[in-house]
Amino acid sequence: MSLGLTALIKQFTPSPLQVIHDNYLDAQGIELWIKRDDLLHPIISGNKWRKLKYSVNHALSLNADTLISMGGAYSNHLHALAYLGKLLPINTIGLIRGEQPLNLTPSLYDMQNWGMQLRYINRSDYRHLRHYRQWHELPDLQAGQYWLVEGGAQAFALLGIAEIITEIDISYDWLCVACGTGTTLAGLRASASADISVLGIAALKNNSFLETDINQLIPENNKPYYINNDYAFGGFAKTSPELLNFMAEFEYKTAITLEPVYTGKLFYALYDLIKQGYFKRGQRIIALHTGGLQGNRGFKEGGASKKQVS
Ligand SMILES: *Cc1c(COP(=O)(O)O)cnc(C)c1O
């Protein structure tokens, strides 16, 4: 690890593992625990740090001076990257999906404020960027520049995700996580032992790519995992009053805040699946709170939800 990264890592606290006290869960005979990666760091939250850590280390080992990546106007990934760039420090460039908005979103405002150079990319060019999967594959990459794929979905991400598993010191039956690119799920599946069931709740509607991408990330894997597509609520960043009510109630009961894009859907799904008897009585579930709460500002503004992208 470089000195800069070693110093940065000291700012992170191990994320707590917390049990949910809830009469309903007790009655169902289910124990639900939450691995609170939303509490890893005040700004660089959740799985985005886990996924970036070893890629950034690799970039620094190559003496890179600039990290380039892509994301939407509310991107948790770019938000984390921009702040990491400020702390290290290292230059960052964000390729932003769509036209420059008249008013910067709160997320874009932060990124710019932390020194990230923002470049706006039209939607078809943006989609095309997804083809470049390796750090050196982005066309016209300059010396010293290091490319990170959308959402940090690269092999190095798996090493960071694996650290979640090593931090868990209780026994459990299920590991559950919300899926965007599926990278976090791939990392959990690769590092958890075979007797643990791994369940992903898809946050996107058209996600035929999900299992292909997961299998590409962990080609050696022969342990099963499950993807549930029933809780996308109409698509990425779409919500419903039912989902928002659930989140409000969950926060009231547990004092844990969720966001509607990923973690709201995950916990909604878990409560619903518990109701349907999907899990067996006596089982212990660990759900990963992947953070992303900065994205909530996009919803509080009103009207932004449909434009939100990963
Ligand atoms: C990006 C993100 C995810 C999805 O992670 P993948 O590894 O892309 O599946 C889940 N939750 C939150 C809060 C995120 O920001």
Short mmCIF file of C-alpha atoms and ligand atoms in Angstrom, two decimals:
data_model
loop_
_atom_site.label_atom_id
_atom_site.label_comp_id
_atom_site.label_asym_id
_atom_site.label_seq_id
_atom_site.Cartn_x
_atom_site.Cartn_y
_atom_site.Cartn_z
CA MET A 1 0.00 0.00 0.00
CA SER A 2 1.20 3.50 -0.74
CA LEU A 3 1.71 5.88 2.18
CA GLY A 4 -1.20 8.04 1.07
CA LEU A 5 -3.57 5.10 0.94
CA THR A 6 -2.33 3.67 4.24
CA ALA A 7 -3.04 7.02 5.90
CA LEU A 8 -6.46 7.16 4.30
CA ILE A 9 -7.36 3.65 5.45
CA LYS A 10 -6.85 4.78 9.06
CA GLN A 11 -9.83 7.10 8.64
CA PHE A 12 -12.17 4.14 8.21
CA THR A 13 -13.80 2.44 11.16
CA PRO A 14 -14.71 -1.26 10.93
CA SER A 15 -18.41 -1.30 10.22
CA PRO A 16 -20.59 -2.58 13.06
CA LEU A 17 -22.74 -5.68 12.83
CA GLN A 18 -26.08 -4.93 14.42
CA VAL A 19 -29.10 -7.08 15.18
CA ILE A 20 -32.59 -5.73 14.44
CA HIS A 21 -34.98 -5.95 17.36
CA ASP A 22 -38.42 -6.43 15.98
CA ASN A 23 -41.41 -8.37 17.35
CA TYR A 24 -42.42 -9.31 13.85
CA LEU A 25 -39.08 -10.98 13.14
CA ASP A 26 -39.20 -12.73 16.52
CA ALA A 27 -42.63 -14.12 15.70
CA GLN A 28 -41.32 -15.45 12.39
CA GLY A 29 -38.33 -17.01 14.13
CA ILE A 30 -35.90 -15.04 11.97
CA GLU A 31 -32.83 -13.18 13.18
CA LEU A 32 -31.91 -10.23 10.97
CA TRP A 33 -28.51 -8.59 11.32
CA ILE A 34 -27.20 -5.61 9.41
CA LYS A 35 -23.58 -5.10 8.46
CA ARG A 36 -23.46 -1.32 8.63
CA ASP A 37 -21.15 -0.33 5.77
CA ASP A 38 -23.08 2.95 5.72
CA LEU A 39 -20.99 3.80 8.81
CA LEU A 40 -17.53 3.04 7.35
CA HIS A 41 -16.67 6.68 6.75
CA PRO A 42 -18.59 9.97 7.00
CA ILE A 43 -18.41 10.54 3.24
CA ILE A 44 -16.83 7.62 1.36
CA SER A 45 -19.60 5.22 2.19
CA GLY A 46 -20.43 1.62 1.79
CA ASN A 47 -19.57 -0.75 -0.94
CA LYS A 48 -18.08 2.00 -3.11
CA TRP A 49 -15.09 2.22 -0.80
CA ARG A 50 -14.82 -1.56 -0.61
CA LYS A 51 -14.81 -1.72 -4.41
CA LEU A 52 -12.36 1.14 -4.93
CA LYS A 53 -9.74 0.32 -2.33
CA TYR A 54 -7.60 -2.22 -4.22
CA SER A 55 -8.07 -0.61 -7.63
CA VAL A 56 -6.79 2.66 -6.25
CA ASN A 57 -3.91 0.81 -4.67
CA HIS A 58 -3.13 -0.72 -8.05
CA ALA A 59 -3.34 2.69 -9.74
CA LEU A 60 -0.94 4.16 -7.20
CA SER A 61 1.46 1.24 -7.63
CA LEU A 62 1.58 2.17 -11.34
CA ASN A 63 2.33 5.78 -10.35
CA ALA A 64 -0.96 6.97 -11.82
CA ASP A 65 -1.72 10.63 -11.16
CA THR A 66 -5.33 10.68 -12.40
CA LEU A 67 -8.31 8.39 -11.85
CA ILE A 68 -11.07 8.53 -14.48
CA SER A 69 -14.49 6.98 -14.12
CA MET A 70 -18.11 7.31 -15.20
CA GLY A 71 -21.50 7.65 -13.55
CA GLY A 72 -24.78 9.49 -13.36
CA ALA A 73 -25.60 12.85 -11.83
CA TYR A 74 -26.33 11.19 -8.46
CA SER A 75 -23.61 8.54 -8.63
CA ASN A 76 -22.50 7.12 -5.29
CA HIS A 77 -19.43 5.74 -7.03
CA LEU A 78 -18.21 9.08 -8.43
CA HIS A 79 -19.12 10.82 -5.19
CA ALA A 80 -16.89 8.43 -3.25
CA LEU A 81 -14.13 8.65 -5.86
CA ALA A 82 -14.12 12.45 -5.86
CA TYR A 83 -13.69 12.63 -2.10
CA LEU A 84 -11.04 9.93 -2.14
CA GLY A 85 -9.22 11.96 -4.78
CA LYS A 86 -9.30 15.01 -2.58
CA LEU A 87 -7.97 13.14 0.47
CA LEU A 88 -5.16 11.18 -1.19
CA PRO A 89 -4.67 13.55 -3.10
CA ILE A 90 -4.91 12.41 -6.73
CA ASN A 91 -6.63 14.01 -9.74
CA THR A 92 -10.05 12.68 -10.62
CA ILE A 93 -12.15 13.01 -13.77
CA GLY A 94 -15.84 12.07 -13.83
CA LEU A 95 -17.54 11.25 -17.16
CA ILE A 96 -21.14 12.17 -16.40
CA ARG A 97 -24.10 10.63 -18.21
CA GLY A 98 -26.22 13.14 -20.12
CA GLU A 99 -26.17 16.89 -20.51
CA GLN A 100 -24.86 19.30 -17.96
CA PRO A 101 -27.87 20.19 -15.79
CA LEU A 102 -28.81 23.85 -15.39
CA ASN A 103 -28.31 23.46 -11.66
CA LEU A 104 -25.78 20.94 -10.47
CA THR A 105 -27.29 18.11 -8.44
CA PRO A 106 -26.05 18.04 -4.82
CA SER A 107 -23.85 15.07 -5.75
CA LEU A 108 -22.29 16.83 -8.76
CA TYR A 109 -21.80 19.94 -6.69
CA ASP A 110 -19.83 17.96 -4.11
CA MET A 111 -17.74 16.22 -6.80
CA GLN A 112 -16.80 19.53 -8.40
CA ASN A 113 -16.15 21.11 -5.04
CA TRP A 114 -13.74 18.28 -4.16
CA GLY A 115 -11.77 18.90 -7.33
CA MET A 116 -13.17 16.31 -9.70
CA GLN A 117 -13.17 17.47 -13.31
CA LEU A 118 -16.64 16.83 -14.72
CA ARG A 119 -17.18 16.01 -18.41
CA TYR A 120 -20.68 15.45 -19.76
CA ILE A 121 -21.16 12.53 -22.17
CA ASN A 122 -24.23 11.93 -24.35
CA ARG A 123 -26.19 8.80 -23.60
CA SER A 124 -25.06 6.67 -26.53
CA ASP A 125 -21.38 7.50 -26.00
CA TYR A 126 -21.91 6.83 -22.33
CA ARG A 127 -23.29 3.35 -23.03
CA HIS A 128 -20.30 2.72 -25.24
CA LEU A 129 -17.91 3.47 -22.37
CA ARG A 130 -19.19 0.34 -20.65
CA HIS A 131 -17.24 -1.75 -23.16
CA TYR A 132 -13.93 -0.68 -21.66
CA ARG A 133 -13.47 -3.04 -18.74
CA GLN A 134 -9.72 -2.91 -18.05
CA TRP A 135 -7.92 0.01 -16.46
CA HIS A 136 -5.88 0.73 -19.63
CA GLU A 137 -8.67 0.19 -22.18
CA LEU A 138 -10.23 3.65 -22.34
CA PRO A 139 -9.34 5.19 -25.75
CA ASP A 140 -7.03 8.22 -25.67
CA LEU A 141 -5.87 7.47 -22.16
CA GLN A 142 -2.92 9.75 -21.33
CA ALA A 143 0.20 8.68 -19.45
CA GLY A 144 -0.56 8.60 -15.74
CA GLN A 145 -4.29 8.13 -16.21
CA TYR A 146 -6.09 5.10 -14.81
CA TRP A 147 -9.58 4.06 -15.92
CA LEU A 148 -12.17 2.66 -13.53
CA VAL A 149 -15.28 1.01 -14.97
CA GLU A 150 -18.79 2.11 -14.05
CA GLY A 151 -19.64 1.42 -10.44
CA GLY A 152 -16.13 0.11 -9.76
CA ALA A 153 -17.03 -3.27 -11.28
CA GLN A 154 -13.54 -4.67 -11.71
CA ALA A 155 -11.70 -7.73 -10.39
CA PHE A 156 -9.84 -5.70 -7.74
CA ALA A 157 -13.22 -4.84 -6.23
CA LEU A 158 -13.59 -8.45 -5.11
CA LEU A 159 -10.60 -8.13 -2.76
CA GLY A 160 -12.21 -5.24 -0.94
CA ILE A 161 -15.58 -6.96 -0.72
CA ALA A 162 -13.87 -10.06 0.70
CA GLU A 163 -12.88 -7.99 3.74
CA ILE A 164 -16.57 -7.71 4.66
CA ILE A 165 -16.66 -11.47 5.14
CA THR A 166 -13.53 -11.54 7.28
CA GLU A 167 -15.03 -8.84 9.54
CA ILE A 168 -18.11 -10.95 10.36
CA ASP A 169 -17.44 -12.98 13.49
CA ILE A 170 -20.77 -14.71 14.06
CA SER A 171 -22.25 -17.71 12.26
CA TYR A 172 -25.09 -17.10 9.80
CA ASP A 173 -27.17 -18.76 7.09
CA TRP A 174 -27.82 -15.99 4.56
CA LEU A 175 -25.98 -13.02 3.14
CA CYS A 176 -28.22 -10.55 1.34
CA VAL A 177 -27.33 -7.49 -0.73
CA ALA A 178 -28.87 -5.10 -3.24
CA CYS A 179 -27.50 -5.47 -6.79
CA GLY A 180 -26.64 -2.83 -9.37
CA THR A 181 -23.73 -4.21 -11.38
CA GLY A 182 -23.66 -7.31 -9.13
CA THR A 183 -20.00 -6.79 -8.25
CA THR A 184 -20.66 -6.70 -4.53
CA LEU A 185 -22.66 -9.91 -4.75
CA ALA A 186 -19.88 -11.54 -6.78
CA GLY A 187 -17.35 -10.61 -4.11
CA LEU A 188 -19.56 -11.94 -1.31
CA ARG A 189 -20.26 -15.17 -3.16
CA ALA A 190 -16.59 -15.72 -3.95
CA SER A 191 -15.42 -15.23 -0.37
CA ALA A 192 -18.25 -16.66 1.76
CA SER A 193 -18.07 -20.38 2.42
CA ALA A 194 -20.23 -22.68 0.34
CA ASP A 195 -22.73 -23.43 3.11
CA ILE A 196 -23.79 -19.75 3.24
CA SER A 197 -26.68 -18.84 0.90
CA VAL A 198 -26.15 -15.59 -0.99
CA LEU A 199 -29.15 -13.61 -2.20
CA GLY A 200 -29.13 -10.48 -4.36
CA ILE A 201 -32.10 -8.15 -4.81
CA ALA A 202 -31.92 -6.48 -8.23
CA ALA A 203 -32.40 -2.71 -8.18
CA LEU A 204 -32.69 -2.52 -11.98
CA LYS A 205 -35.49 -3.85 -14.11
CA ASN A 206 -33.73 -4.89 -17.33
CA ASN A 207 -30.88 -6.79 -15.83
CA SER A 208 -30.36 -9.72 -18.14
CA PHE A 209 -26.67 -8.78 -17.95
CA LEU A 210 -26.51 -9.35 -14.21
CA GLU A 211 -25.78 -13.06 -13.98
CA THR A 212 -23.48 -12.94 -17.02
CA ASP A 213 -21.47 -10.12 -15.46
CA ILE A 214 -21.34 -11.82 -12.07
CA ASN A 215 -20.16 -15.07 -13.64
CA GLN A 216 -17.52 -13.20 -15.62
CA LEU A 217 -16.21 -11.62 -12.42
CA ILE A 218 -16.00 -14.98 -10.63
CA PRO A 219 -15.44 -17.55 -13.40
CA GLU A 220 -14.08 -20.20 -11.01
CA ASN A 221 -17.09 -20.01 -8.74
CA ASN A 222 -19.21 -23.12 -8.34
CA LYS A 223 -21.15 -22.03 -5.26
CA PRO A 224 -24.80 -21.14 -5.87
CA TYR A 225 -26.28 -17.67 -5.49
CA TYR A 226 -29.77 -16.34 -6.04
CA ILE A 227 -30.95 -13.17 -7.77
CA ASN A 228 -34.46 -11.94 -7.09
CA ASN A 229 -35.98 -9.60 -9.69
CA ASP A 230 -39.32 -8.99 -7.99
CA TYR A 231 -38.44 -5.85 -6.07
CA ALA A 232 -37.12 -3.37 -8.64
CA PHE A 233 -40.24 -1.22 -8.22
CA GLY A 234 -40.48 -0.50 -11.93
CA GLY A 235 -36.80 0.13 -12.54
CA PHE A 236 -33.65 1.88 -11.44
CA ALA A 237 -34.28 4.75 -9.02
CA LYS A 238 -38.04 4.34 -9.36
CA THR A 239 -39.96 4.36 -6.13
CA SER A 240 -43.50 3.94 -4.91
CA PRO A 241 -45.41 5.27 -1.90
CA GLU A 242 -45.33 1.72 -0.55
CA LEU A 243 -41.53 1.61 -0.69
CA LEU A 244 -41.14 5.07 0.82
CA ASN A 245 -43.59 4.20 3.62
CA PHE A 246 -41.70 1.03 4.37
CA MET A 247 -38.42 2.97 4.57
CA ALA A 248 -39.93 5.56 6.90
CA GLU A 249 -41.33 2.87 9.16
CA PHE A 250 -38.04 0.95 9.15
CA GLU A 251 -36.13 4.07 10.09
CA TYR A 252 -38.64 4.86 12.84
CA LYS A 253 -38.31 1.34 14.30
CA THR A 254 -34.55 0.89 13.95
CA ALA A 255 -33.04 4.39 13.66
CA ILE A 256 -31.32 3.12 10.48
CA THR A 257 -31.72 5.27 7.38
CA LEU A 258 -32.14 3.65 3.97
CA GLU A 259 -32.23 5.15 0.47
CA PRO A 260 -34.80 4.14 -2.16
CA VAL A 261 -32.41 3.11 -4.98
CA TYR A 262 -30.80 0.08 -3.35
CA THR A 263 -31.06 -0.49 0.37
CA GLY A 264 -34.77 0.45 0.62
CA LYS A 265 -35.55 -2.22 -1.97
CA LEU A 266 -33.31 -4.75 -0.21
CA PHE A 267 -34.99 -4.44 3.17
CA TYR A 268 -38.48 -4.19 1.67
CA ALA A 269 -37.74 -7.44 -0.16
CA LEU A 270 -36.38 -9.17 2.94
CA TYR A 271 -39.42 -8.32 5.04
CA ASP A 272 -41.70 -9.45 2.24
CA LEU A 273 -39.78 -12.69 1.68
CA ILE A 274 -39.83 -13.38 5.41
CA LYS A 275 -43.62 -12.92 5.33
CA GLN A 276 -43.85 -15.42 2.47
CA GLY A 277 -41.84 -17.99 4.42
CA TYR A 278 -38.85 -17.87 2.04
CA PHE A 279 -36.44 -18.29 4.94
CA LYS A 280 -36.65 -21.12 7.45
CA ARG A 281 -37.50 -20.54 11.10
CA GLY A 282 -34.36 -20.29 13.18
CA GLN A 283 -32.24 -18.92 10.35
CA ARG A 284 -29.93 -15.97 10.76
CA ILE A 285 -29.74 -13.45 7.93
CA ILE A 286 -27.02 -10.86 7.48
CA ALA A 287 -27.99 -8.01 5.16
CA LEU A 288 -25.36 -5.61 3.91
CA HIS A 289 -26.20 -1.92 4.27
CA THR A 290 -24.24 -0.69 1.26
CA GLY A 291 -24.55 3.00 2.22
CA GLY A 292 -25.34 5.48 -0.54
CA LEU A 293 -27.28 7.85 1.68
CA GLN A 294 -25.88 10.92 -0.09
CA GLY A 295 -28.16 9.93 -2.97
CA ASN A 296 -31.20 10.67 -0.80
CA ARG A 297 -30.70 14.34 -1.58
CA GLY A 298 -31.76 13.65 -5.16
CA PHE A 299 -35.14 12.49 -3.90
CA LYS A 300 -35.70 15.24 -1.37
CA GLU A 301 -35.30 17.82 -4.14
CA GLY A 302 -38.37 16.34 -5.77
CA GLY A 303 -38.77 15.25 -9.34
CA ALA A 304 -35.22 13.99 -9.68
CA SER A 305 -35.88 10.36 -8.94
CA LYS A 306 -36.45 9.25 -12.50
CA LYS A 307 -33.20 10.77 -13.66
CA GLN A 308 -31.10 9.03 -11.09
CA VAL A 309 -28.45 6.69 -12.47
CA SER A 310 -25.72 4.54 -11.03
C1 LIG B 1 -23.63 0.94 -6.09
C2 LIG B 1 -24.51 0.49 -4.97
C3 LIG B 1 -25.02 -0.81 -4.90
C4 LIG B 1 -24.80 -1.82 -6.00
O1 LIG B 1 -23.55 -2.41 -5.95
P1 LIG B 1 -23.07 -3.38 -7.14
O2 LIG B 1 -21.76 -3.86 -6.67
O3 LIG B 1 -22.94 -2.50 -8.36
O4 LIG B 1 -24.08 -4.42 -7.34
C5 LIG B 1 -25.77 -1.17 -3.81
N1 LIG B 1 -26.04 -0.28 -2.84
C6 LIG B 1 -25.60 0.99 -2.87
C7 LIG B 1 -25.98 1.91 -1.78
C8 LIG B 1 -24.81 1.42 -3.94
O5 LIG B 1 -24.38 2.69 -3.97
#
